[in-house]
């Protein structure tokens, strides 16, 4: 081995050492990175677990509150019968009814999600909802008009939940027109999607409030719970659909509900 060989070997040894140092550092870095990711995932799991527990507790509490609430309601009714002159009792009664409504809506959405999907024609669902709401609309000087195609629009849905959404949306339309007007429900099919558009000629919603729609307890109404849209959004989300709002203050609001059509939802399932 001559001097040149020795210097090559030394150089090689230096390279190997440098490589090993870097490899070790890289390995440490990788280990730290993996450690950090593991800790973050664990934290996420703990948090989501906490949330689920809080949700369950809240549902339990809501359920427990409902029983004393109905007992109090019962006694208020008796009090009202015996003391018709007590005006305050009416207010207590109204507020109790409101609390009951809030709790019932909360319990409805916190129920475990076991949807029984069936194939239904949206045309029929809309007609039934309109039949239900016609009396109230008429009383408030509102006409409800339906524009629908001649063919069936089949969707996979839990019928009562979709009806609940339509009732909430049409009621919001009616309530937005204190001086009466027309609520139009338009049904159409586009690119394997069923679309329901609900137009009103009401007060409209200011742009900065559009983002607030669907947040729990957001209401501008004296006797509103502010849960109607939240529940509706949740139901549509569970049906793998979307709900979009557009509005012009002083002109009216359009709510568009988009649902996957039957054959499409089967394909994705
Ligand atoms: N079509 C609409 N026109 C104008 N404002 C609307 C319309 N729909 C919803 N809003 C606004 O959004 C708010 C929230 O609606 P949401 O249905 O969630 O609750 P609410 O109607 O106030 O009460 P609830 O439905 O529980 O009786 C309403 O108070 C109103 O300010
Ligand atoms: Mg409402």
Short mmCIF file of C-alpha atoms and ligand atoms in Angstrom, two decimals:
data_model
loop_
_atom_site.label_atom_id
_atom_site.label_comp_id
_atom_site.label_asym_id
_atom_site.label_seq_id
_atom_site.Cartn_x
_atom_site.Cartn_y
_atom_site.Cartn_z
CA UNK A 1 0.00 0.00 0.00
CA UNK A 2 1.62 3.24 -1.07
CA UNK A 3 1.07 6.74 0.32
CA UNK A 4 -1.50 7.55 -2.36
CA UNK A 5 -3.61 4.51 -1.35
CA UNK A 6 -3.43 5.53 2.29
CA UNK A 7 -4.62 9.05 1.54
CA UNK A 8 -7.52 7.63 -0.57
CA UNK A 9 -8.49 5.34 2.28
CA UNK A 10 -8.28 8.24 4.77
CA UNK A 11 -10.40 10.40 2.49
CA UNK A 12 -12.91 7.58 2.14
CA UNK A 13 -12.96 7.16 5.93
CA UNK A 14 -13.63 10.90 6.35
CA UNK A 15 -16.54 10.67 3.86
CA UNK A 16 -17.97 7.63 5.63
CA UNK A 17 -17.69 9.42 9.00
CA UNK A 18 -19.41 12.55 7.63
CA UNK A 19 -22.11 10.36 6.03
CA UNK A 20 -22.64 8.51 9.33
CA UNK A 21 -22.87 11.78 11.29
CA UNK A 22 -25.49 13.11 8.85
CA UNK A 23 -27.36 9.81 8.75
CA UNK A 24 -27.54 9.77 12.56
CA UNK A 25 -28.71 13.37 12.67
CA UNK A 26 -31.30 12.68 9.95
CA UNK A 27 -32.45 9.62 11.84
CA UNK A 28 -32.79 11.68 15.05
CA UNK A 29 -34.71 14.35 13.19
CA UNK A 30 -37.00 11.74 11.66
CA UNK A 31 -37.51 10.16 15.07
CA UNK A 32 -38.35 13.56 16.63
CA UNK A 33 -40.73 14.32 13.77
CA UNK A 34 -42.47 10.96 14.19
CA UNK A 35 -42.61 11.47 17.98
CA UNK A 36 -44.19 14.90 17.49
CA UNK A 37 -46.74 13.55 15.01
CA UNK A 38 -47.58 10.73 17.39
CA UNK A 39 -48.08 13.18 20.27
CA UNK A 40 -50.29 15.39 18.06
CA UNK A 41 -52.41 12.44 16.95
CA UNK A 42 -52.79 11.30 20.55
CA UNK A 43 -53.84 14.82 21.56
CA UNK A 44 -56.38 14.91 18.71
CA UNK A 45 -57.79 11.58 19.81
CA UNK A 46 -58.03 12.76 23.42
CA UNK A 47 -59.78 15.96 22.29
CA UNK A 48 -62.30 14.23 20.02
CA UNK A 49 -62.97 11.72 22.77
CA UNK A 50 -63.54 14.62 25.17
CA UNK A 51 -65.93 16.22 22.68
CA UNK A 52 -67.89 13.01 22.26
CA UNK A 53 -68.13 12.66 26.05
CA UNK A 54 -69.27 16.27 26.45
CA UNK A 55 -71.87 15.70 23.72
CA UNK A 56 -73.16 12.59 25.46
CA UNK A 57 -73.27 14.37 28.81
CA UNK A 58 -75.15 17.31 27.29
CA UNK A 59 -77.69 14.96 25.73
CA UNK A 60 -78.16 13.25 29.10
CA UNK A 61 -78.57 16.58 30.88
CA UNK A 62 -81.06 17.78 28.23
CA UNK A 63 -83.06 14.62 28.67
CA UNK A 64 -83.13 14.99 32.46
CA UNK A 65 -84.17 18.66 32.21
CA UNK A 66 -87.13 17.79 30.02
CA UNK A 67 -88.92 15.83 32.74
CA UNK A 68 -89.04 18.57 35.45
CA UNK A 69 -89.84 21.01 32.64
CA UNK A 70 -93.01 19.15 31.70
CA UNK A 71 -94.03 18.92 35.38
CA UNK A 72 -93.60 22.71 35.74
CA UNK A 73 -95.53 23.23 32.47
CA UNK A 74 -98.38 21.12 33.80
CA UNK A 75 -98.64 23.16 37.02
CA UNK A 76 -98.48 26.42 35.05
CA UNK A 77 -101.50 25.24 33.04
CA UNK A 78 -103.38 24.60 36.31
CA UNK A 79 -102.35 28.00 37.66
CA UNK A 80 -103.58 29.64 34.43
CA UNK A 81 -106.97 27.99 34.78
CA UNK A 82 -107.38 29.08 38.41
CA UNK A 83 -105.98 32.61 38.08
CA UNK A 84 -106.89 33.96 34.68
CA UNK A 85 -105.95 37.48 35.85
CA UNK A 86 -102.25 36.55 36.25
CA UNK A 87 -100.67 37.85 33.03
CA UNK A 88 -97.14 36.92 34.03
CA UNK A 89 -98.10 33.27 33.99
CA UNK A 90 -98.59 33.53 30.22
CA UNK A 91 -95.01 34.72 29.83
CA UNK A 92 -93.69 31.89 32.00
CA UNK A 93 -95.73 29.46 29.94
CA UNK A 94 -94.37 30.82 26.63
CA UNK A 95 -90.78 30.69 27.86
CA UNK A 96 -91.24 27.14 29.12
CA UNK A 97 -92.59 26.10 25.72
CA UNK A 98 -89.53 27.69 24.11
CA UNK A 99 -87.17 25.82 26.45
CA UNK A 100 -88.98 22.61 25.66
CA UNK A 101 -88.62 23.24 21.93
CA UNK A 102 -84.89 23.95 22.23
CA UNK A 103 -84.31 20.80 24.26
CA UNK A 104 -86.37 18.65 21.89
CA UNK A 105 -84.45 19.96 18.86
CA UNK A 106 -81.16 19.36 20.66
CA UNK A 107 -82.14 15.80 21.55
CA UNK A 108 -83.22 15.24 17.95
CA UNK A 109 -79.80 16.09 16.56
CA UNK A 110 -77.85 14.34 19.29
CA UNK A 111 -79.63 11.05 18.55
CA UNK A 112 -77.25 8.44 17.18
CA UNK A 113 -77.23 8.68 13.44
CA UNK A 114 -79.16 5.63 12.28
CA UNK A 115 -80.77 6.81 9.11
CA UNK A 116 -83.31 4.53 7.44
CA UNK A 117 -82.95 5.56 3.82
CA UNK A 118 -85.77 4.95 1.36
CA UNK A 119 -86.30 5.90 -2.27
CA UNK A 120 -88.77 8.78 -2.48
CA UNK A 121 -90.00 11.14 -5.16
CA UNK A 122 -89.14 14.72 -4.18
CA UNK A 123 -92.22 16.00 -6.05
CA UNK A 124 -94.49 14.18 -3.61
CA UNK A 125 -92.49 15.24 -0.55
CA UNK A 126 -92.76 18.90 -1.59
CA UNK A 127 -96.50 18.60 -2.29
CA UNK A 128 -97.09 17.09 1.16
CA UNK A 129 -95.05 19.82 2.86
CA UNK A 130 -97.01 22.52 1.04
CA UNK A 131 -100.32 20.92 2.06
CA UNK A 132 -99.09 21.07 5.66
CA UNK A 133 -98.05 24.72 5.48
CA UNK A 134 -100.83 26.15 3.29
CA UNK A 135 -103.12 27.10 6.17
CA UNK A 136 -100.38 29.00 8.03
CA UNK A 137 -99.24 30.68 4.80
CA UNK A 138 -102.78 31.71 3.91
CA UNK A 139 -103.24 33.17 7.38
CA UNK A 140 -100.13 35.30 6.82
CA UNK A 141 -101.13 36.39 3.32
CA UNK A 142 -98.50 34.24 1.66
CA UNK A 143 -99.05 32.08 -1.41
CA UNK A 144 -96.85 29.02 -1.91
CA UNK A 145 -96.17 28.11 -5.53
CA UNK A 146 -94.54 24.93 -6.77
CA UNK A 147 -92.65 24.62 -10.05
CA UNK A 148 -91.82 20.99 -10.74
CA UNK A 149 -91.05 18.75 -13.69
CA UNK A 150 -93.50 16.05 -14.87
CA UNK A 151 -91.12 13.20 -14.14
CA UNK A 152 -90.29 11.77 -10.73
CA UNK A 153 -87.14 13.00 -8.97
CA UNK A 154 -86.05 10.02 -6.91
CA UNK A 155 -83.71 10.51 -3.98
CA UNK A 156 -82.50 8.21 -1.21
CA UNK A 157 -83.60 9.88 1.97
CA UNK A 158 -85.18 9.77 5.35
CA UNK A 159 -88.47 11.32 4.27
CA UNK A 160 -89.40 12.96 7.57
CA UNK A 161 -86.03 14.62 7.89
CA UNK A 162 -86.22 16.10 4.38
CA UNK A 163 -89.76 17.29 5.17
CA UNK A 164 -88.44 18.88 8.36
CA UNK A 165 -85.81 20.78 6.33
CA UNK A 166 -88.38 22.01 3.80
CA UNK A 167 -90.76 23.07 6.57
CA UNK A 168 -87.96 25.06 8.25
CA UNK A 169 -86.97 26.76 4.99
CA UNK A 170 -90.49 27.59 3.81
CA UNK A 171 -91.38 28.86 7.29
CA UNK A 172 -88.32 31.13 7.25
CA UNK A 173 -89.54 32.43 3.88
CA UNK A 174 -93.02 33.09 5.23
CA UNK A 175 -91.62 34.75 8.36
CA UNK A 176 -89.42 37.01 6.22
CA UNK A 177 -92.54 38.51 4.59
CA UNK A 178 -94.56 40.19 7.36
CA UNK A 179 -96.73 41.87 4.73
CA UNK A 180 -97.31 38.73 2.72
CA UNK A 181 -96.00 37.69 -0.70
CA UNK A 182 -95.06 34.54 -2.60
CA UNK A 183 -92.78 31.67 -1.64
CA UNK A 184 -91.78 29.68 -4.72
CA UNK A 185 -90.44 26.15 -4.50
CA UNK A 186 -88.69 25.06 -7.68
CA UNK A 187 -87.57 21.48 -8.26
CA UNK A 188 -85.09 20.47 -10.91
CA UNK A 189 -82.59 17.81 -11.87
CA UNK A 190 -79.13 18.81 -13.03
CA UNK A 191 -76.11 16.58 -13.60
CA UNK A 192 -77.35 13.71 -11.42
CA UNK A 193 -78.32 16.08 -8.65
CA UNK A 194 -81.75 16.99 -7.37
CA UNK A 195 -82.11 20.69 -6.63
CA UNK A 196 -84.72 22.40 -4.54
CA UNK A 197 -84.76 26.19 -4.73
CA UNK A 198 -86.88 28.14 -2.30
CA UNK A 199 -87.41 31.79 -3.21
CA UNK A 200 -89.07 34.39 -1.03
CA UNK A 201 -89.77 38.10 -1.52
CA UNK A 202 -88.91 38.98 2.05
CA UNK A 203 -86.56 41.23 3.97
CA UNK A 204 -83.41 39.50 2.72
CA UNK A 205 -80.26 38.80 4.72
CA UNK A 206 -77.36 41.29 4.93
CA UNK A 207 -74.17 39.88 3.39
CA UNK A 208 -72.22 39.98 6.66
CA UNK A 209 -74.89 37.79 8.27
CA UNK A 210 -74.83 35.08 5.60
CA UNK A 211 -71.86 33.41 7.28
CA UNK A 212 -73.75 33.31 10.60
CA UNK A 213 -76.64 31.25 9.17
CA UNK A 214 -76.79 27.82 10.74
CA UNK A 215 -74.81 28.77 13.86
CA UNK A 216 -76.67 27.53 16.93
CA UNK A 217 -79.06 30.06 18.51
CA UNK A 218 -78.53 32.71 15.84
CA UNK A 219 -81.92 34.37 15.45
CA UNK A 220 -83.27 37.83 14.70
CA UNK A 221 -86.80 36.81 15.68
CA UNK A 222 -88.45 37.52 18.99
CA UNK A 223 -89.72 33.97 19.39
CA UNK A 224 -87.19 32.12 17.22
CA UNK A 225 -84.94 29.42 18.66
CA UNK A 226 -82.23 29.96 16.06
CA UNK A 227 -81.94 26.20 15.61
CA UNK A 228 -84.01 25.71 12.42
CA UNK A 229 -81.14 26.20 9.98
CA UNK A 230 -78.61 24.39 12.14
CA UNK A 231 -80.79 21.29 12.24
CA UNK A 232 -81.54 21.60 8.50
CA UNK A 233 -77.86 21.91 7.56
CA UNK A 234 -77.02 18.86 9.67
CA UNK A 235 -79.77 16.80 7.99
CA UNK A 236 -78.67 17.81 4.49
CA UNK A 237 -75.04 17.06 5.37
CA UNK A 238 -76.12 13.59 6.57
CA UNK A 239 -77.75 13.07 3.16
CA UNK A 240 -74.46 14.05 1.50
CA UNK A 241 -76.01 17.21 0.15
CA UNK A 242 -75.36 20.94 0.27
CA UNK A 243 -77.33 24.03 1.18
CA UNK A 244 -76.50 27.42 -0.33
CA UNK A 245 -77.92 30.86 0.46
CA UNK A 246 -78.07 33.97 -1.66
CA UNK A 247 -79.94 37.06 -0.68
CA UNK A 248 -80.54 40.70 -1.54
CA UNK A 249 -81.69 42.96 1.28
CA UNK A 250 -85.16 44.30 0.54
CA UNK A 251 -85.68 41.88 -2.35
CA UNK A 252 -85.62 38.38 -0.95
CA UNK A 253 -83.68 35.20 -0.38
CA UNK A 254 -82.99 32.05 -2.34
CA UNK A 255 -82.03 28.87 -0.53
CA UNK A 256 -80.76 26.05 -2.75
CA UNK A 257 -80.68 22.50 -1.44
CA UNK A 258 -78.67 20.07 -3.55
CA UNK A 259 -79.03 16.31 -3.02
CA UNK A 260 -77.39 13.43 -4.85
CA UNK A 261 -79.87 11.53 -7.01
CA UNK A 262 -80.64 7.92 -6.31
CA UNK A 263 -78.38 6.17 -8.84
CA UNK A 264 -75.47 8.49 -7.93
CA UNK A 265 -75.76 8.01 -4.17
CA UNK A 266 -75.79 4.24 -4.69
CA UNK A 267 -72.62 4.46 -6.75
CA UNK A 268 -70.80 6.33 -4.00
CA UNK A 269 -72.02 4.20 -1.07
N1 LIG B 1 -85.56 33.37 4.18
C1 LIG B 1 -85.01 34.19 5.07
N2 LIG B 1 -85.12 35.54 4.95
C2 LIG B 1 -84.56 36.37 5.85
N3 LIG B 1 -83.86 35.98 6.92
C3 LIG B 1 -83.70 34.65 7.10
C4 LIG B 1 -84.26 33.69 6.20
N4 LIG B 1 -83.92 32.46 6.64
C5 LIG B 1 -83.20 32.63 7.76
N5 LIG B 1 -83.07 33.94 8.06
C6 LIG B 1 -82.32 34.53 9.19
O1 LIG B 1 -81.60 33.51 9.82
C7 LIG B 1 -81.96 33.42 11.21
C8 LIG B 1 -81.83 31.97 11.66
O2 LIG B 1 -82.82 31.16 11.05
P1 LIG B 1 -83.29 29.82 11.76
O3 LIG B 1 -84.34 29.21 10.93
O4 LIG B 1 -82.09 29.02 12.09
O5 LIG B 1 -83.88 30.32 13.15
P2 LIG B 1 -85.21 31.17 13.38
O6 LIG B 1 -86.09 31.11 12.17
O7 LIG B 1 -84.81 32.51 13.87
O8 LIG B 1 -85.88 30.37 14.57
P3 LIG B 1 -86.63 28.93 14.44
O9 LIG B 1 -86.44 28.43 13.05
O10 LIG B 1 -85.93 28.08 15.43
O11 LIG B 1 -88.04 29.22 14.77
C9 LIG B 1 -83.35 34.01 11.28
O12 LIG B 1 -83.64 34.51 12.56
C10 LIG B 1 -83.27 35.12 10.23
O13 LIG B 1 -82.63 36.26 10.75
MG1 LIG B 2 -86.52 29.26 11.24
#
